[in-house]
CSV table of C-alpha atoms in Angstrom, one decimal:
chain,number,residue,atom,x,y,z
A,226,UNK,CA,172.0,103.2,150.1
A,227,UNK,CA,173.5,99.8,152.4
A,228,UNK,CA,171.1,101.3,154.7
A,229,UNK,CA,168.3,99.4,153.0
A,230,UNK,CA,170.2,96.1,154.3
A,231,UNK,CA,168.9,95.5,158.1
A,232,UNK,CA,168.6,92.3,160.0
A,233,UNK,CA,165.4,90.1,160.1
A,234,UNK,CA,164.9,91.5,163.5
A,235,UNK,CA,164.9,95.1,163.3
A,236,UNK,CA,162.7,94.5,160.0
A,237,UNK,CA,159.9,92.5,162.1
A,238,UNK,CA,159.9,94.9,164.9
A,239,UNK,CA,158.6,97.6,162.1
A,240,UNK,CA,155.6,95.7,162.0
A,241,UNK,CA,152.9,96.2,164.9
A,242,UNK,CA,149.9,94.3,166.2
A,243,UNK,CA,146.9,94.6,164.3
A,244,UNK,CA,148.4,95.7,160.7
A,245,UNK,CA,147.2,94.7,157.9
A,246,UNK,CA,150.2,93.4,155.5
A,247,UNK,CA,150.5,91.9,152.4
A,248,UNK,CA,152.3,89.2,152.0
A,249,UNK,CA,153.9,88.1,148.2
A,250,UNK,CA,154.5,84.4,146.7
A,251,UNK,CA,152.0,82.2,145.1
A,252,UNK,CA,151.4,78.5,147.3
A,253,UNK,CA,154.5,79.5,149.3
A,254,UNK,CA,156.6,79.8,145.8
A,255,UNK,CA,158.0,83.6,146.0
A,256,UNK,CA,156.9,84.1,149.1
A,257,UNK,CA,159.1,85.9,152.0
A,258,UNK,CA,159.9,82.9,154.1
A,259,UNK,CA,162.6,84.2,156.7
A,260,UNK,CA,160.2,87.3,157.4
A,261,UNK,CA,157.2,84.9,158.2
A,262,UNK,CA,159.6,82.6,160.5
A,263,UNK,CA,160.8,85.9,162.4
A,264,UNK,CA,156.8,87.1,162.5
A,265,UNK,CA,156.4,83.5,164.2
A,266,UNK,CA,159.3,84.5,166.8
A,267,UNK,CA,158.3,87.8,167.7
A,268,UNK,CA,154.7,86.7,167.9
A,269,UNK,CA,152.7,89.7,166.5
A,270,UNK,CA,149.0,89.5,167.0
A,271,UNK,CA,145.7,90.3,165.2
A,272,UNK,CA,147.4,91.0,161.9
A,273,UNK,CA,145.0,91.1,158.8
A,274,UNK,CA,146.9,89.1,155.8
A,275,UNK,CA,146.4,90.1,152.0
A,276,UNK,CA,147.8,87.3,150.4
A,277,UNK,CA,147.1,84.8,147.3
A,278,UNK,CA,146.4,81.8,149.9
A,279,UNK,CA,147.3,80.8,153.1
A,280,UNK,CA,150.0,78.8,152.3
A,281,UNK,CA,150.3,74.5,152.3
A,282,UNK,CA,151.9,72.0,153.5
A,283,UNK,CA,153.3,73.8,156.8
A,284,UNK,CA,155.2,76.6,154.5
A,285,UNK,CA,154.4,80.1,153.6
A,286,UNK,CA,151.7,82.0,155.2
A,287,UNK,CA,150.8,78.1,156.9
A,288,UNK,CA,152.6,79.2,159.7
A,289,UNK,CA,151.1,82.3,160.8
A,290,UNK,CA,147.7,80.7,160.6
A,291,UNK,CA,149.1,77.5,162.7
A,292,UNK,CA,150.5,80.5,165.5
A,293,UNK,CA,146.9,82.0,165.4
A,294,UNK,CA,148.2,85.3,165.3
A,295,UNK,CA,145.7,86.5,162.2
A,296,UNK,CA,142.6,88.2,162.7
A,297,UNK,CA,141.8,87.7,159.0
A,298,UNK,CA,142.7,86.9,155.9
A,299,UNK,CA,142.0,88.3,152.4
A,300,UNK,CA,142.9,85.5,150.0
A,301,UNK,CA,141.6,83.5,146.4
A,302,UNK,CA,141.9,79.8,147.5
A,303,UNK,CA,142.5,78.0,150.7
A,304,UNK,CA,142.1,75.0,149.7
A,305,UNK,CA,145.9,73.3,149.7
A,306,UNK,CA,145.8,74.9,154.0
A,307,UNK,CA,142.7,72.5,155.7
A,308,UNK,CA,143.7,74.0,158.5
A,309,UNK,CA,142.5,77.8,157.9
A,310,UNK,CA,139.3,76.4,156.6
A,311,UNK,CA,139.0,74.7,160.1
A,312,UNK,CA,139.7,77.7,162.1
A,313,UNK,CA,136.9,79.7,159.7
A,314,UNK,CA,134.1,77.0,160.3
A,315,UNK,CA,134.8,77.1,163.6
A,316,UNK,CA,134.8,80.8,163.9
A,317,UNK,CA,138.2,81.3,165.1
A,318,UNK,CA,139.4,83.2,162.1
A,319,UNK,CA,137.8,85.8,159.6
A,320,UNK,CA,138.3,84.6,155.5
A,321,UNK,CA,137.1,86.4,152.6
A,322,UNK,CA,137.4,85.3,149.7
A,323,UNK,CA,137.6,87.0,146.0
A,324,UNK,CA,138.7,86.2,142.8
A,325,UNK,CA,142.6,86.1,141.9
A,326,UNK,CA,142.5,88.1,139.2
A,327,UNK,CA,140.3,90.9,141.1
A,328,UNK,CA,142.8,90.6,144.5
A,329,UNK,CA,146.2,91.2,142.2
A,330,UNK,CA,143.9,94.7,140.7
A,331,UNK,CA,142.8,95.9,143.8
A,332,UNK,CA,146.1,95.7,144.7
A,333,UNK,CA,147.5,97.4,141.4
A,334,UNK,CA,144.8,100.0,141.7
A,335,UNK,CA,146.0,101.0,145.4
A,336,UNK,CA,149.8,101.6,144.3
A,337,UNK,CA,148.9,103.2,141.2
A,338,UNK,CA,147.0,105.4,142.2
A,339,UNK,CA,143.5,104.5,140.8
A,340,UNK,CA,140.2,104.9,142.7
A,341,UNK,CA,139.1,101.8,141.4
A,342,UNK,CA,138.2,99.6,137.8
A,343,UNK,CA,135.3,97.7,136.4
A,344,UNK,CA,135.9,94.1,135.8
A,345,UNK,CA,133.0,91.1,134.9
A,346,UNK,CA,134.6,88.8,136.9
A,347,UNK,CA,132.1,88.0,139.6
A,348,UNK,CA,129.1,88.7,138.0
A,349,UNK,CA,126.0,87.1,138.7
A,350,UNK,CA,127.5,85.4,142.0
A,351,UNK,CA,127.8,86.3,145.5
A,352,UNK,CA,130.7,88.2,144.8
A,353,UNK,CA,129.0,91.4,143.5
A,354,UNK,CA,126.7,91.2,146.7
A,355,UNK,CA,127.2,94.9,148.0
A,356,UNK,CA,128.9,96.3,144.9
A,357,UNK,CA,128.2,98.9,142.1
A,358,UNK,CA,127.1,97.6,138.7
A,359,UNK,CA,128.0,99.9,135.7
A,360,UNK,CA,127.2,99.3,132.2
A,361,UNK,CA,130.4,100.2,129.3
A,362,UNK,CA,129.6,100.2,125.9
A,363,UNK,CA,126.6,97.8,126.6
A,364,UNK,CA,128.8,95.5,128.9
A,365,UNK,CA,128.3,95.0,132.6
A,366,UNK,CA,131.2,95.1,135.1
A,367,UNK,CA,131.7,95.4,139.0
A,368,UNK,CA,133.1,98.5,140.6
A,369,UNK,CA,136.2,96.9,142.7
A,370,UNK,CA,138.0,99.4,144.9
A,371,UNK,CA,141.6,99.0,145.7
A,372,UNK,CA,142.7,97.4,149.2
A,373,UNK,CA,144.7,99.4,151.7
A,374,UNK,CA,147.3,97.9,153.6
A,375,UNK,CA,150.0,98.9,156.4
A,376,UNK,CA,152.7,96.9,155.1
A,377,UNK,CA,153.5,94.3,152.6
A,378,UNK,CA,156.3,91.9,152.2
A,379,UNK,CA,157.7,90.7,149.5
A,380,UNK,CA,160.6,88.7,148.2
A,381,UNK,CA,163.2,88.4,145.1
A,382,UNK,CA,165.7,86.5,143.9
A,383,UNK,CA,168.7,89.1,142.9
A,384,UNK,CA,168.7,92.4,144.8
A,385,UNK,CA,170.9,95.0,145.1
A,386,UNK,CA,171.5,97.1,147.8
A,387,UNK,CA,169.1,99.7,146.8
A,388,UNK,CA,166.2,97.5,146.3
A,389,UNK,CA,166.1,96.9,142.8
A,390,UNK,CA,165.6,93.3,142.4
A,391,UNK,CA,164.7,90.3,140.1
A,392,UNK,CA,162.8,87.1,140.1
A,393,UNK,CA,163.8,83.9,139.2
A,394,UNK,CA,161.3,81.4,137.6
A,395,UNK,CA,157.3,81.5,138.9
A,396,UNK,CA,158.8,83.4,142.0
A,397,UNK,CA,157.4,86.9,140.6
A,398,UNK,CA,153.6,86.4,141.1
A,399,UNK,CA,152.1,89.2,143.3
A,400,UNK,CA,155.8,90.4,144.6
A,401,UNK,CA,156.3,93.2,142.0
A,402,UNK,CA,152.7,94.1,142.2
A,403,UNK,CA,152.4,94.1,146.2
A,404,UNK,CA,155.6,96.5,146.2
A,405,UNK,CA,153.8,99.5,145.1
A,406,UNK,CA,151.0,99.6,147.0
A,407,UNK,CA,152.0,100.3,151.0
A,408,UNK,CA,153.9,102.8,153.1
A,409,UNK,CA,156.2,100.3,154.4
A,410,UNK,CA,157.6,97.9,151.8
A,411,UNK,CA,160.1,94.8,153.4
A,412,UNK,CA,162.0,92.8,150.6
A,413,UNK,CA,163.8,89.7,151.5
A,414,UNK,CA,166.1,88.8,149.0
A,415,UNK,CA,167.8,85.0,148.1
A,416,UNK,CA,170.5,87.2,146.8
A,417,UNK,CA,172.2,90.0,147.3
A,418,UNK,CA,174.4,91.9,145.0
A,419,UNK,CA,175.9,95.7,145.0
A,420,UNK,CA,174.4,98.6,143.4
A,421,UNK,CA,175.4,98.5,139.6
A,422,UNK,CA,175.8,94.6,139.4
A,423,UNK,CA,172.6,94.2,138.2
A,424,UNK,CA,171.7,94.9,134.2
A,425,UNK,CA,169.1,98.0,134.5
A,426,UNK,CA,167.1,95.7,131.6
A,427,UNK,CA,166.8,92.9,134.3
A,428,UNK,CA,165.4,94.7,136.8
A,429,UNK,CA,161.6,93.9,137.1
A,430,UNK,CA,161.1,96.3,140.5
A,431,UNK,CA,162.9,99.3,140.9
A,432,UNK,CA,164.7,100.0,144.2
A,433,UNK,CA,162.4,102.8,145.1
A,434,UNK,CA,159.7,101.5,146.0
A,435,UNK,CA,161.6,99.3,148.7
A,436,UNK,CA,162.1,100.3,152.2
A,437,UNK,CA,164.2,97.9,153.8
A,438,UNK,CA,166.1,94.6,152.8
A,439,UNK,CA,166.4,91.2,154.7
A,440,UNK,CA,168.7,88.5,153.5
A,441,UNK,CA,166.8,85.1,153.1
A,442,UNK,CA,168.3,82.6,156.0
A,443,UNK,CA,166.4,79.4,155.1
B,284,UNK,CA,143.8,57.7,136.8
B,285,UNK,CA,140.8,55.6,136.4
B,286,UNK,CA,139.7,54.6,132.7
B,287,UNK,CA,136.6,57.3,133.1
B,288,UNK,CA,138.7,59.8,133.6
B,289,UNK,CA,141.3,58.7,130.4
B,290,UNK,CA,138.6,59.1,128.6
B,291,UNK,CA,137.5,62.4,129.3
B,292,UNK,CA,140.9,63.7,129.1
B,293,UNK,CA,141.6,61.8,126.0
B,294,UNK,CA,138.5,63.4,124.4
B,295,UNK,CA,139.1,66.9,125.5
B,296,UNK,CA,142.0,67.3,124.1
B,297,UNK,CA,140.8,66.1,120.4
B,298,UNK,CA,139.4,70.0,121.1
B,299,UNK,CA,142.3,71.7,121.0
B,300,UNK,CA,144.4,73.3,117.9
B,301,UNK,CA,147.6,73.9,116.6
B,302,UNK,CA,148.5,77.3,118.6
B,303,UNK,CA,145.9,77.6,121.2
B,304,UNK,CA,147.0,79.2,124.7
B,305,UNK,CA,144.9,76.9,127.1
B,306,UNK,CA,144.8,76.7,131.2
B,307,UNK,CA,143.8,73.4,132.6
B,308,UNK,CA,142.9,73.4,136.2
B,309,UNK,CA,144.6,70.9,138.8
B,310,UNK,CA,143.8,67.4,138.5
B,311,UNK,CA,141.5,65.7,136.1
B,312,UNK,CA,141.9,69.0,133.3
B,313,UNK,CA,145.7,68.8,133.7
B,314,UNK,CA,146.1,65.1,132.4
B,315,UNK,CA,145.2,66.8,129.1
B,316,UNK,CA,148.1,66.9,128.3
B,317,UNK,CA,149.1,63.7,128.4
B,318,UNK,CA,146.6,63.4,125.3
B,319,UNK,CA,147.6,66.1,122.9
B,320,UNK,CA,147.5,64.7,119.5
B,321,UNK,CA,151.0,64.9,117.4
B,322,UNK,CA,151.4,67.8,115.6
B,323,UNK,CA,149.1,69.9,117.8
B,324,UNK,CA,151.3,72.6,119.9
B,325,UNK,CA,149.4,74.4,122.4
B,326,UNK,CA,150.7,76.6,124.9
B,327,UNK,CA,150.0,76.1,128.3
B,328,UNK,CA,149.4,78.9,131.0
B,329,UNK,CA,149.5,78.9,134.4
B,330,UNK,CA,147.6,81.1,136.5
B,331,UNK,CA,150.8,81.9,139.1
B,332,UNK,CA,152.6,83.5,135.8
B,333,UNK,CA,154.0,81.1,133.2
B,334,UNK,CA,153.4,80.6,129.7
B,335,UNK,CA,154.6,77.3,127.9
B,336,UNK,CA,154.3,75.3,131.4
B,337,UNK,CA,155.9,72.1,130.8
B,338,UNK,CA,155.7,68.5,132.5
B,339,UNK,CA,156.8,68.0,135.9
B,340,UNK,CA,161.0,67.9,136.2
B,341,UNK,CA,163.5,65.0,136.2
B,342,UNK,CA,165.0,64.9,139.0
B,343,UNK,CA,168.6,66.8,137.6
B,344,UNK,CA,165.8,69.5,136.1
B,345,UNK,CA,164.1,70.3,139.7
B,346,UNK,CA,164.1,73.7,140.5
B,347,UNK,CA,162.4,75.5,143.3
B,348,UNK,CA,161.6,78.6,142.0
B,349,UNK,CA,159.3,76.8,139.2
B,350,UNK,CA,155.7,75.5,140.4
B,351,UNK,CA,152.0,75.5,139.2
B,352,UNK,CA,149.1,76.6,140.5
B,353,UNK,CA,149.1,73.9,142.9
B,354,UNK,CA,152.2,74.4,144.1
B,355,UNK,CA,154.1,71.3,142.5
B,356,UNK,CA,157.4,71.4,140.2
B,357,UNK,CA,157.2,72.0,137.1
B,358,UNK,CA,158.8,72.8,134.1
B,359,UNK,CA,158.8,75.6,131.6
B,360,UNK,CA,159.3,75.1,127.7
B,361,UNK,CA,161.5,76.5,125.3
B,362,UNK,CA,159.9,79.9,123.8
B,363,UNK,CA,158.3,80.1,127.3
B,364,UNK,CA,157.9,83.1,129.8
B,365,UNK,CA,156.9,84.5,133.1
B,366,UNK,CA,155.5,87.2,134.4
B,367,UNK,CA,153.6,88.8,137.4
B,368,UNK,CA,149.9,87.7,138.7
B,369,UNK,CA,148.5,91.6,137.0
B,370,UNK,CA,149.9,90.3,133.6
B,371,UNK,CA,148.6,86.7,134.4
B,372,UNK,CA,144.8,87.9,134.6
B,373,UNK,CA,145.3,90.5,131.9
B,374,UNK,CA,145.7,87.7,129.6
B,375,UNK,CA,143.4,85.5,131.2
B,376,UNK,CA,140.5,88.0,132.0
B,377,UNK,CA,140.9,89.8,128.5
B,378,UNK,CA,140.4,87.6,126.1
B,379,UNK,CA,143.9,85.9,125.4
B,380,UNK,CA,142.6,82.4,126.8
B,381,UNK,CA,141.4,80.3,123.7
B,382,UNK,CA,140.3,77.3,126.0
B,383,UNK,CA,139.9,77.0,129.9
B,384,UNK,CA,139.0,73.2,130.8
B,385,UNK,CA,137.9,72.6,134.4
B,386,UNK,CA,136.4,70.9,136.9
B,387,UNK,CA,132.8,71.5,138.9
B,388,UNK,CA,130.8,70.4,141.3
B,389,UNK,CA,127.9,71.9,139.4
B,390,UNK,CA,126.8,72.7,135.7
B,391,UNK,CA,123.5,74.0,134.8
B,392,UNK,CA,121.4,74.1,131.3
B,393,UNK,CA,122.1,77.3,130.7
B,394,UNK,CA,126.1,76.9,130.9
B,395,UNK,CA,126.7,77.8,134.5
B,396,UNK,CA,128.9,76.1,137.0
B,397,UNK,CA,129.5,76.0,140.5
B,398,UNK,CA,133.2,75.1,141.6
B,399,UNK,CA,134.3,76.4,144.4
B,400,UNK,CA,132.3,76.4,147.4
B,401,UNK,CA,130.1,73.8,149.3
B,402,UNK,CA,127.6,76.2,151.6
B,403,UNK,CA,128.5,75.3,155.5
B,404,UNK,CA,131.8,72.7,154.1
B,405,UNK,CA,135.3,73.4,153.9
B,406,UNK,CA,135.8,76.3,151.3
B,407,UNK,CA,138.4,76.1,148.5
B,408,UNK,CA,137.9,78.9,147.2
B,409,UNK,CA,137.7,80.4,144.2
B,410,UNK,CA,141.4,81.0,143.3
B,411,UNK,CA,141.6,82.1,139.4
B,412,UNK,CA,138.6,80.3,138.2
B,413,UNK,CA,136.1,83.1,138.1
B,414,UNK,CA,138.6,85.1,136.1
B,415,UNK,CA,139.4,82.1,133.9
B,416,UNK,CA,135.6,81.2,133.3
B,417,UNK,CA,134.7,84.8,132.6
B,418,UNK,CA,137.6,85.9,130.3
B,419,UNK,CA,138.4,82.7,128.0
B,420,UNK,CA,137.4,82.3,124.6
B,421,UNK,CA,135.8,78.4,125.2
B,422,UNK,CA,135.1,76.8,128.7
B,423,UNK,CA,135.5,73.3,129.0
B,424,UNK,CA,133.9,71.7,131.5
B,425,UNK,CA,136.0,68.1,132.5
B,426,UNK,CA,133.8,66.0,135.0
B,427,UNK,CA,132.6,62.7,135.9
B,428,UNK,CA,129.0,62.4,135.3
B,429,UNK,CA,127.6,62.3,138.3
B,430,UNK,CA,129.0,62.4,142.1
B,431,UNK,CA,130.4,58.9,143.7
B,432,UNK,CA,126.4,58.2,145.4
B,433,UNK,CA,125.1,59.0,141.5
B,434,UNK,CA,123.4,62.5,142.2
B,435,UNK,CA,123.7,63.9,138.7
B,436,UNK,CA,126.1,66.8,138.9
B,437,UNK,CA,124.6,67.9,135.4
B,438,UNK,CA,121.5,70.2,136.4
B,439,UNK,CA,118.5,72.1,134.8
B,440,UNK,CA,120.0,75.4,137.6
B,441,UNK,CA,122.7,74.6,139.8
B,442,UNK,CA,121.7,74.2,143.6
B,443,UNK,CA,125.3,75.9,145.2
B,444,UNK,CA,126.5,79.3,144.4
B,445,UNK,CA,128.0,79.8,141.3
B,446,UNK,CA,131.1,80.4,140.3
B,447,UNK,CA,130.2,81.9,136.9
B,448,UNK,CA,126.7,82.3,134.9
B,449,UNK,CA,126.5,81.3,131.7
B,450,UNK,CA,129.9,80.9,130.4
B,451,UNK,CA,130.2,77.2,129.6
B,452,UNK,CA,130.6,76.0,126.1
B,453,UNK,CA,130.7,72.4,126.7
B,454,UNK,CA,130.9,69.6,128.8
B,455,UNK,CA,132.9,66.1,128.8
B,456,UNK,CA,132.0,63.4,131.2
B,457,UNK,CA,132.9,59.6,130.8
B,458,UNK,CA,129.7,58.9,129.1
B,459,UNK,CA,128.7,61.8,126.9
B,460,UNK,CA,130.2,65.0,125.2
B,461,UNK,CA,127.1,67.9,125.5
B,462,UNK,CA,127.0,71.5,123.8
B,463,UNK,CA,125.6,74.2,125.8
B,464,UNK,CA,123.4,76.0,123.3
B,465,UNK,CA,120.8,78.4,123.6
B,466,UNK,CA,117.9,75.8,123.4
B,467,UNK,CA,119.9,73.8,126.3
B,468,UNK,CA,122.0,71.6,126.2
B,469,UNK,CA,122.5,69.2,123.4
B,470,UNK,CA,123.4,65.8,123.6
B,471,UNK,CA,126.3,65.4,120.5
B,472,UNK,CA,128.5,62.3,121.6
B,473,UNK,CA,127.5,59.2,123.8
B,474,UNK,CA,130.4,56.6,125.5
B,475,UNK,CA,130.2,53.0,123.6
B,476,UNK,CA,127.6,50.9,125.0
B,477,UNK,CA,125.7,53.8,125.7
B,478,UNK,CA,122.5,55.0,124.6
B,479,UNK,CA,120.7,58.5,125.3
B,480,UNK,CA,118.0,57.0,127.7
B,481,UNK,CA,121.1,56.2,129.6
B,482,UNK,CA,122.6,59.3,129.8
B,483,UNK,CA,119.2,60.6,130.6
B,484,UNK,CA,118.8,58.7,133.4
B,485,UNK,CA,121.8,59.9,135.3
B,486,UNK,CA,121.0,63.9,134.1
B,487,UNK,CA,118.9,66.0,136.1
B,488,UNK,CA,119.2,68.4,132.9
B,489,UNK,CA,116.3,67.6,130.1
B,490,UNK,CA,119.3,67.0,126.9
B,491,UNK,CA,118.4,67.3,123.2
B,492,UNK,CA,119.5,64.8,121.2
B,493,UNK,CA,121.7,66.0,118.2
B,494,UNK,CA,120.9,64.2,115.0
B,495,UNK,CA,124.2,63.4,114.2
B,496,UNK,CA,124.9,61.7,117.8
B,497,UNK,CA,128.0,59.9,117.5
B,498,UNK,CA,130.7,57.6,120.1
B,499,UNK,CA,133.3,59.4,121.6
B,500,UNK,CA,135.9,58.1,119.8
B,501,UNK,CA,138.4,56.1,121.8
């Protein structure tokens, strides 16, 4: 299964103009840095990002909004990155915002195979503008859908060669979540090991859902 | 930290118990802990997937695969653990939460708040508040009284969009501790040197005054 294992190149040039990708890590921790630098190089265009947030401080998902090369992004906060709420005031880039917990289900929902779930975040504010509101039990909730994507990319700590990988430390976040739920899955990986290194007890995403593996260069 | 702020903190966490799994937002909510009385072990969670959070590392503990929420080194506690952002909001959205304490730029009479967005300004964003706000068992609201030019942030209906609607159990400023009940909201502890007119004057909110009003104690 070493075919997994390809170079940062090929991996980027999998990826076209205009996809919509999600991208794992939390504030840049856990999040596929070499595979962001090489999207900078190869300078895709008009991508549409799913992400927690868009990055801080020059790192993470910073850099693709500082190369202008997203259309959009589909985030929780953007607050620690002044500069994507710059480009949205001044019209220069799309930002929708929703709440964490309601991004990491729509994402859940899409690679498990659910049409949907009820959840009361939201309520009562200009989030449920547009959606369904069912009543459970005497409870209201919003219908949230799950959220397609083309790709996403993701990143561990210890992987082996067929994609089954750890995380180390608050590095998890949306990674294991994000790996289920599109056609094209890239993992980038701080380590990696041979098949039958790692304890099957340890592994937190199984090899199977991965496509192709990049080894972190930062 | 200025002395108002100490003493917000300081008083907040005189609210929390032996065993309570609390998330404190960044800034004013997380010098909490700082404040926790002897005796009183409370586990911290963090929204990017950690339970147990503890204090920023020495330099011999830094590790970067360890951050909060706002993307800043951290530490996590013996007996602590970490998982991925679907198991993050499954404890925060269902129920798990004891307390929440955070900020807002808003907080209305009948126990909403508005936190994350300013109307034609820079967004933030919402991040994981709405989740945390609807899901935990006790919001804490931590704020200065009123904004730097004195506009009372403490309103009979909040004026920007909220982030949740009625979901607030309390609020701590510098000069007064108030219960949101379902008369409004009741005046229960006033700053030394303080009287209710006072705190009146500086409220856009009518307050009920408890008759067993007492100091913060310092």
């Amino acid at each position: 299964m070493n075919h997994k294992v390809i170079s940062v190149q090929e991996a980027v040039s999998k990826l076209q103009d205009g996809m919509t990708i999600l991208i794992g890590g939390f504030m840049s921790t856990g999040t596929p840095e070499t595979l962001i630098n090489e999207i900078v190089a190869q300078g895709l265009q008009n991508l549409t990002i799913i992400s927690n947030d868009s990055g801080h401080s020059g790192t993470g998902i910073a850099k693709l909004v500082k190369a202008r090369q997203l259309k959009k992004i589909i985030t929780t906060h953007i607050g620690l990155n002044p500069e994507t709420g710059r480009q949205m005031m001044a019209g220069e880039l799309e930002v929708e915002l929703i709440p964490q917990g309601t991004l990491v289900e729509r994402i859940r929902a899409a690679g498990g195979g659910l049409g949907g779930f009820l959840t009361p975040t939201g309520l009562g504010t200009s989030v449920q503008d547009g959606k369904q509101i069912l009543t459970i039990h005497g409870r209201s909730y919003l219908l949230e859908l799950p959220i397609q994507a083309d790709a996403a990319l993701i990143r561990g700590s210890v992987m082996d060669t067929s994609g089954n990988m750890l995380y180390h430390g608050s590095t998890r976040n949306f990674n294991p979540i994000m790996a289920t739920a599109a056609p094209l899955v890239i993992a980038e990986a701080e380590q990696i090991v041979s098949v039958g290194e790692l304890d099957p007890n340890h592994v937190v995403t199984p090899g199977l859902f991965v496509d192709y593996i990049v080894k972190e260069a930062l | 930290m200025t002395p108002e702020k100490e003493l917000i903190a300081k008083r907040i966490a005189q609210e929390l118990k032996d065993g309570y799994v609390i998330n404190l937002g960044i800034g004013l909510p997380t010098m909490v802990t700082h404040y926790i009385p002897d005796g009183v072990d409370v586990l911290l969670q963090s929204e990017n997937g950690m339970i147990r959070m503890g204090p920023p590392p020495k330099p011999s503990q830094f590790d970067k695969n360890i951050t909060n929420a706002g993307a800043q080194p951290v530490t996590i506690l013996p007996g602590g653990a970490f998982f991925d952002s679907a198991l993050s909001f499954c404890i925060i959205r269902g129920g798990h939460v004891d307390v929440t304490v955070l900020g807002a730029l808003q907080v209305d009479a009948s126990g909403s708040l508005a936190s994350h967005i300013v109307p034609g300004k820079l967004a933030s964003g919402m991040g994981g508040a709405m989740d945390l706000v609807t899901g935990s068992k006790q919001v804490i609201v931590a704020t200065t009284h009123t904004l730097p030019d004195g506009t009372p942030k403490i309103r009979s209906r909040c004026t920007l969009p909220v982030t949740a609607v009625n979901r607030v159990n309390k609020i701590v400023t510098e000069l007064a501790v108030i219960l949101v009940t379902p008369e409004g909201l009741l005046l229960t502890e006033i700053a030394e040197g303080c009287n209710p007119n006072d705190v009146q004057g500086v409220t856009e909110a009518r307050l009920l005054l408890s008759p067993n009003l007492k100091h913060i104690p310092r």
